[in-house]
């Protein structure tokens, strides 16, 4: 194999390590913006208890932004980065003047732009050359599981708002019903396609995540959807329970980043194997 191709593969490997370090920090940023969305939705519904939670979240978002700024270099263009910072400024300083639904949409648009960076990484040259064993891990880690985490976080934000509000807001109830069905279908698809516990081992099992979701889904049906019997579920309790689901999904993504750190390009893998055969090692 030509030495130039080996050098290119090695350079991609080094650049991918840098990309994964950035992606891990982006994941933290996404997670904290999701929490910010949930807390502001609760406050706009009249639950002042979430003011303390919001005050605790904001410094983490600012710290994440600073960390991403240091790591991004040429991986995120100046234009994209300036747009993201402008969107954060808008949601951070103007959310009290927005309606709850508009606030939800602004936060969600920012998060989707952050998730798009993951997808751009996945579809770029740094991951397209991975060996076959790591390609499904890359797709799970940079596309499917972050989208699942965002669905869980949207459920948390909307459900918390519904429980904190004395109003029956059809737009939120309809979106909550759709998201619940979508999360169930997504987990069923992932369960059918992959053995998640083998591909991305974590301290808990995929069954634990499904079990957490089934309890949340039952709470939604009992307390928040049309024709629900109603109950005494507190907004803060729902937020905390759903945060466990978001955290469990996030752990699978972090496991994927760890697996991808040890991945090599097909060209580099072939060169290493041939070198071992030729040297008898």
PDB file of C-alpha atoms in Angstrom, residues 33 35-45 54 88 90-111 157 161 172:
ATOM      1  CA  UNK A  33     -29.472  23.512  26.664  1.00  0.00           C
ATOM      2  CA  UNK A  35     -32.276  21.282  30.661  1.00  0.00           C
ATOM      3  CA  UNK A  36     -32.515  25.037  30.122  1.00  0.00           C
ATOM      4  CA  UNK A  37     -35.489  24.477  27.804  1.00  0.00           C
ATOM      5  CA  UNK A  38     -37.275  22.309  30.368  1.00  0.00           C
ATOM      6  CA  UNK A  39     -36.716  24.740  33.235  1.00  0.00           C
ATOM      7  CA  UNK A  40     -37.880  27.787  31.257  1.00  0.00           C
ATOM      8  CA  UNK A  41     -41.001  25.943  30.096  1.00  0.00           C
ATOM      9  CA  UNK A  42     -41.852  25.144  33.713  1.00  0.00           C
ATOM     10  CA  UNK A  43     -41.323  28.769  34.783  1.00  0.00           C
ATOM     11  CA  UNK A  44     -43.487  30.060  31.935  1.00  0.00           C
ATOM     12  CA  UNK A  45     -46.197  27.716  33.213  1.00  0.00           C
ATOM     13  CA  UNK A  54     -32.394  27.505  35.911  1.00  0.00           C
ATOM     14  CA  UNK A  88     -28.190  30.995  22.416  1.00  0.00           C
ATOM     15  CA  UNK A  90     -31.759  34.955  21.914  1.00  0.00           C
ATOM     16  CA  UNK A  91     -33.132  32.043  23.947  1.00  0.00           C
ATOM     17  CA  UNK A  92     -31.142  33.020  27.051  1.00  0.00           C
ATOM     18  CA  UNK A  93     -32.102  36.684  27.223  1.00  0.00           C
ATOM     19  CA  UNK A  94     -35.556  36.802  25.647  1.00  0.00           C
ATOM     20  CA  UNK A  95     -37.349  33.626  26.730  1.00  0.00           C
ATOM     21  CA  UNK A  96     -39.418  35.428  29.407  1.00  0.00           C
ATOM     22  CA  UNK A  97     -40.965  37.593  26.684  1.00  0.00           C
ATOM     23  CA  UNK A  98     -41.938  34.603  24.521  1.00  0.00           C
ATOM     24  CA  UNK A  99     -44.961  32.370  24.650  1.00  0.00           C
ATOM     25  CA  UNK A 100     -44.205  28.922  26.020  1.00  0.00           C
ATOM     26  CA  UNK A 101     -44.581  27.264  22.629  1.00  0.00           C
ATOM     27  CA  UNK A 102     -42.363  29.816  20.873  1.00  0.00           C
ATOM     28  CA  UNK A 103     -39.769  29.361  23.610  1.00  0.00           C
ATOM     29  CA  UNK A 104     -39.901  25.602  23.038  1.00  0.00           C
ATOM     30  CA  UNK A 105     -39.430  26.050  19.293  1.00  0.00           C
ATOM     31  CA  UNK A 106     -36.451  28.432  19.664  1.00  0.00           C
ATOM     32  CA  UNK A 107     -34.635  26.105  22.053  1.00  0.00           C
ATOM     33  CA  UNK A 108     -35.412  23.136  19.828  1.00  0.00           C
ATOM     34  CA  UNK A 109     -34.087  24.869  16.716  1.00  0.00           C
ATOM     35  CA  UNK A 110     -30.791  25.590  18.504  1.00  0.00           C
ATOM     36  CA  UNK A 111     -30.503  21.965  19.626  1.00  0.00           C
ATOM     37  CA  UNK A 157     -39.798  19.815  28.703  1.00  0.00           C
ATOM     38  CA  UNK A 161     -44.834  22.420  31.315  1.00  0.00           C
ATOM     39  CA  UNK A 172     -48.523  20.866  23.867  1.00  0.00           C
TER      40      UNK A 172
END
